[in-house]
Amino acid sequence: MPIRYGVLKGKAVDRRPGTAENPHYQIHVEADGTDYRVAVNVKSQSRPYDLLYYADERFEHEITQGLAELPFGFTKLESRPGGIALDFIRSNLFDPRAMAPPPFDRPGQDNDLNEKMDFYLNKAMAAGDAEIYAFGEGWGPEDVPDKVFGFRPGRGIHDIHMNQGNEGKFRKDDGVYQDGAPLLHFPSEARWIAVFLAFQSQSWHTDDATGHTIGGTPSERPDQPDTPSEPHQPVPPAASADEPVYVAAALVRPADGTVASKETVSLLNAGDKPVDLSGWSLANKSKQKYRLSGTIGPGQFMTVALERGANGQEFLSNKGDIITLLNASGLKVHGVSYTRSQVKAGWTIPF
């Protein structure tokens, strides 16, 4: 069954690096006088041991608009589109191809996952106004002291990583719009930092209802070395269907603002062969779909004028949205997002 999903908002006050005995990076969070422990996986229980990792130091996405309004403490979230729940595949939070698998612990500076987490958490603890938003599964309160930081009662949040496309015994935790991640907000800098983690064994093509892997087990990837002396090479996940078509730009708010004016989405075929778009579609954050047709030539752009819905509803929100390109099999080919601040009348947003 899906996890008990939510987000913890608070202030980071202490941390402990992961160890071989307990490969979790531990964060002590205080939220309105209540203590929590955030347990972040930094190593897998089985091969490949190293987690896929990506940090966005200038994270911009429409979900941040709702996060600052949350109360301190743990808030349960509905696992659905259109809210602030995270989905690494469907929310277009980042490009999974940018992920790499650093070792969890290695001699030297800034070359392992513990140290990368330390870099951001130390910065947050030193800043007077920084807040942490930890997405995952909550636990507690427990009638025992916390086993890491000693506060009582013990409580916290774990599964701070992708929570779909799992294998074996962890398949029971699959679900959509329930992925975990730590986000850090620095109001004085008007900046968000987001850290995304996934196990290399997880699939990046999952069922829209269950979060289970589509078409059986994930593609095989080589096991990563188990010793610090061996090299670790990036293993980009198969995050999208093997199609050379990209969402290149969007006009979200036409200049004249009349009913006759149309939003547009521009696509680019970066390949050397034409691509038939019959059966393809665009999807927004509310999971509404806009059907495509026609053929886009090699190296060519195609600009799609989006007709309004039957009730005059616009397809793309002026308050921030996502645009996902799906092929005829319903698999994600490419996806982008934009925020309210990027929307200007008559201006096209490039991606």
Short mmCIF file of C-alpha atoms in Angstrom, two decimals, residues 5-219:
data_model
loop_
_atom_site.label_atom_id
_atom_site.label_comp_id
_atom_site.label_asym_id
_atom_site.label_seq_id
_atom_site.Cartn_x
_atom_site.Cartn_y
_atom_site.Cartn_z
CA TYR A 5 2.73 10.64 3.01
CA GLY A 6 3.30 14.18 4.15
CA VAL A 7 5.76 17.03 4.59
CA LEU A 8 7.57 18.25 7.70
CA LYS A 9 8.28 21.96 7.99
CA GLY A 10 10.75 23.20 10.58
CA LYS A 11 14.26 24.41 11.41
CA ALA A 12 17.32 22.16 11.10
CA VAL A 13 19.31 22.34 14.36
CA ASP A 14 21.68 19.35 14.18
CA ARG A 15 22.78 16.53 11.89
CA ARG A 16 24.66 13.22 11.86
CA PRO A 17 26.33 11.69 8.77
CA GLY A 18 25.36 8.19 7.71
CA THR A 19 27.56 5.27 8.75
CA ALA A 20 28.09 1.70 7.58
CA GLU A 21 25.94 0.51 10.51
CA ASN A 22 23.16 3.05 9.86
CA PRO A 23 23.42 4.43 6.31
CA HIS A 24 21.02 7.33 6.89
CA TYR A 25 21.93 10.99 7.06
CA GLN A 26 20.09 12.14 10.21
CA ILE A 27 18.68 15.65 10.65
CA HIS A 28 17.30 17.03 13.93
CA VAL A 29 14.42 19.36 13.12
CA GLU A 30 12.53 21.62 15.53
CA ALA A 31 9.02 22.72 14.59
CA ASP A 32 7.11 24.99 16.94
CA GLY A 33 8.64 23.41 20.04
CA THR A 34 8.35 19.81 18.80
CA ASP A 35 11.37 17.69 17.88
CA TYR A 36 11.58 15.45 14.81
CA ARG A 37 14.26 13.30 13.19
CA VAL A 38 14.57 13.23 9.40
CA ALA A 39 16.28 10.03 8.21
CA VAL A 40 17.66 10.36 4.68
CA ASN A 41 18.98 7.23 2.93
CA VAL A 42 22.55 7.66 1.69
CA LYS A 43 23.22 4.01 0.78
CA SER A 44 21.08 1.13 -0.50
CA GLN A 45 20.73 -2.22 1.26
CA SER A 46 21.54 -4.06 -1.96
CA ARG A 47 23.49 -3.56 -5.18
CA PRO A 48 23.89 -1.06 -6.69
CA TYR A 49 24.60 0.48 -3.28
CA ASP A 50 25.02 4.12 -4.32
CA LEU A 51 21.91 6.28 -4.65
CA LEU A 52 21.25 8.53 -7.61
CA TYR A 53 21.58 12.15 -6.50
CA TYR A 54 20.87 15.59 -7.89
CA ALA A 55 20.83 18.97 -6.11
CA ASP A 56 19.22 22.06 -7.62
CA GLU A 57 20.68 25.13 -5.92
CA ARG A 58 18.21 27.45 -7.67
CA PHE A 59 15.07 25.34 -7.54
CA GLU A 60 12.08 27.02 -9.21
CA HIS A 61 8.74 25.23 -9.43
CA GLU A 62 5.13 26.20 -8.87
CA ILE A 63 4.82 23.93 -5.80
CA THR A 64 6.97 26.31 -3.73
CA GLN A 65 4.12 28.84 -3.84
CA GLY A 66 2.11 26.69 -1.44
CA LEU A 67 4.89 25.50 0.84
CA ALA A 68 5.60 28.75 2.69
CA GLU A 69 1.94 28.88 3.78
CA LEU A 70 2.16 25.55 5.62
CA PRO A 71 2.23 25.49 9.43
CA PHE A 72 5.33 24.23 11.24
CA GLY A 73 5.22 20.51 11.95
CA PHE A 74 4.09 17.49 9.94
CA THR A 75 1.26 17.99 7.42
CA LYS A 76 -0.42 14.99 5.78
CA LEU A 77 -0.71 15.36 2.01
CA GLU A 78 -3.06 13.88 -0.54
CA SER A 79 -1.19 11.95 -3.21
CA ARG A 80 -2.79 13.67 -6.17
CA PRO A 81 -1.91 16.00 -9.04
CA GLY A 82 -2.46 19.72 -8.73
CA GLY A 83 -1.29 20.01 -5.11
CA ILE A 84 2.14 20.18 -3.48
CA ALA A 85 2.78 16.42 -3.38
CA LEU A 86 5.99 15.47 -5.22
CA ASP A 87 6.25 13.07 -8.13
CA PHE A 88 9.68 12.72 -9.72
CA ILE A 89 8.19 11.48 -13.00
CA ARG A 90 4.97 13.50 -13.33
CA SER A 91 5.75 16.85 -11.66
CA ASN A 92 8.73 17.78 -13.89
CA LEU A 93 10.75 18.80 -10.84
CA PHE A 94 14.15 18.17 -12.48
CA ASP A 95 15.82 16.32 -15.32
CA PRO A 96 16.63 12.82 -14.00
CA ARG A 97 19.43 12.53 -16.56
CA ALA A 98 21.38 15.01 -14.41
CA MET A 99 21.52 12.52 -11.53
CA ALA A 100 24.77 10.77 -10.59
CA PRO A 101 25.60 8.08 -7.97
CA PRO A 102 28.22 9.38 -5.52
CA PRO A 103 29.45 6.94 -2.83
CA PHE A 104 27.88 7.52 0.58
CA ASP A 105 31.26 7.85 2.33
CA ARG A 106 34.77 8.28 0.90
CA PRO A 107 38.03 9.86 2.17
CA GLY A 108 38.56 13.36 0.83
CA GLN A 109 36.49 16.52 0.56
CA ASP A 110 33.10 16.98 -1.12
CA ASN A 111 33.24 13.62 -2.89
CA ASP A 112 30.52 11.61 -1.14
CA LEU A 113 26.82 11.91 -0.36
CA ASN A 114 27.33 12.59 3.36
CA GLU A 115 29.48 15.62 2.54
CA LYS A 116 27.10 16.90 -0.10
CA MET A 117 24.25 16.77 2.42
CA ASP A 118 26.50 18.44 5.02
CA PHE A 119 27.22 21.32 2.66
CA TYR A 120 23.54 22.29 2.40
CA LEU A 121 22.51 21.47 5.98
CA ASN A 122 25.38 23.44 7.51
CA LYS A 123 24.38 26.39 5.37
CA ALA A 124 20.77 26.08 6.53
CA MET A 125 21.71 25.79 10.21
CA ALA A 126 23.95 28.87 9.94
CA ALA A 127 21.20 30.97 8.37
CA GLY A 128 18.77 32.41 10.86
CA ASP A 129 15.74 32.29 8.58
CA ALA A 130 16.26 29.01 6.68
CA GLU A 131 13.49 26.40 6.79
CA ILE A 132 13.52 22.74 5.82
CA TYR A 133 10.62 20.96 4.10
CA ALA A 134 11.11 17.19 4.27
CA PHE A 135 8.72 15.12 2.15
CA GLY A 136 8.24 11.44 3.01
CA GLU A 137 6.49 9.10 5.46
CA GLY A 138 5.93 10.20 9.02
CA TRP A 139 6.26 8.03 12.13
CA GLY A 140 5.52 8.43 15.84
CA PRO A 141 5.14 9.75 18.39
CA GLU A 142 6.83 6.83 20.16
CA ASP A 143 7.01 6.41 23.93
CA VAL A 144 10.79 6.08 23.81
CA PRO A 145 13.64 8.56 23.33
CA ASP A 146 14.83 9.14 19.78
CA LYS A 147 17.67 6.70 19.11
CA VAL A 148 19.91 9.30 17.44
CA PHE A 149 19.29 12.67 19.09
CA GLY A 150 17.74 11.53 22.39
CA PHE A 151 14.67 13.79 22.48
CA ARG A 152 11.39 12.33 23.71
CA PRO A 153 8.97 11.23 22.42
CA GLY A 154 10.67 9.90 19.33
CA ARG A 155 9.08 10.94 16.06
CA GLY A 156 10.12 11.87 12.56
CA ILE A 157 9.95 11.22 8.86
CA HIS A 158 11.72 8.81 6.51
CA ASP A 159 11.44 7.55 2.89
CA ILE A 160 13.06 10.82 1.79
CA HIS A 161 13.57 9.52 -1.73
CA MET A 162 11.65 8.36 -4.80
CA ASN A 163 8.78 6.09 -3.70
CA GLN A 164 7.60 4.34 -6.89
CA GLY A 165 8.92 1.81 -9.37
CA ASN A 166 10.33 -0.33 -6.54
CA GLU A 167 11.50 -3.92 -6.74
CA GLY A 168 10.94 -6.91 -4.44
CA LYS A 169 9.64 -6.31 -0.91
CA PHE A 170 9.62 -2.54 -1.41
CA ARG A 171 7.05 -2.78 -4.23
CA LYS A 172 4.34 -2.53 -1.57
CA ASP A 173 5.39 1.09 -0.94
CA ASP A 174 4.76 2.13 -4.56
CA GLY A 175 2.46 5.05 -5.28
CA VAL A 176 2.22 8.18 -7.38
CA TYR A 177 2.58 11.73 -6.02
CA GLN A 178 4.30 10.51 -2.86
CA ASP A 179 8.01 10.95 -3.59
CA GLY A 180 10.28 12.19 -0.83
CA ALA A 181 12.91 14.95 -0.87
CA PRO A 182 14.41 17.61 1.41
CA LEU A 183 13.86 21.20 0.26
CA LEU A 184 15.57 24.16 1.92
CA HIS A 185 14.16 27.68 1.78
CA PHE A 186 16.33 30.75 2.36
CA PRO A 187 13.84 33.68 2.44
CA SER A 188 16.51 36.38 2.79
CA GLU A 189 18.10 35.10 -0.43
CA ALA A 190 14.75 34.42 -2.16
CA ARG A 191 16.18 30.99 -2.92
CA TRP A 192 15.20 27.33 -2.70
CA ILE A 193 17.60 24.37 -2.71
CA ALA A 194 16.18 20.93 -3.52
CA VAL A 195 17.92 17.56 -3.15
CA PHE A 196 16.54 14.58 -5.06
CA LEU A 197 17.48 10.94 -4.35
CA ALA A 198 16.50 7.64 -5.97
CA PHE A 199 17.66 4.04 -5.86
CA GLN A 200 19.28 2.80 -9.05
CA SER A 201 17.00 -0.24 -8.99
CA GLN A 202 13.86 1.91 -9.29
CA SER A 203 12.01 2.30 -12.58
CA TRP A 204 11.30 5.66 -14.22
CA HIS A 205 8.25 4.39 -16.13
CA THR A 206 5.45 3.66 -13.69
CA ASP A 207 1.69 3.11 -13.77
CA ASP A 208 -0.39 6.27 -13.23
CA ALA A 209 -2.61 4.55 -10.65
CA THR A 210 -0.33 2.19 -8.71
CA GLY A 211 3.18 3.56 -9.19
CA HIS A 212 4.32 0.04 -10.15
CA THR A 213 6.86 -0.44 -12.90
CA ILE A 214 5.37 -0.55 -16.40
CA GLY A 215 6.38 -3.60 -18.41
CA GLY A 216 8.06 -5.62 -15.67
CA THR A 217 11.42 -4.95 -14.06
CA PRO A 218 13.48 -1.82 -14.71
CA SER A 219 16.19 -1.80 -17.34
#
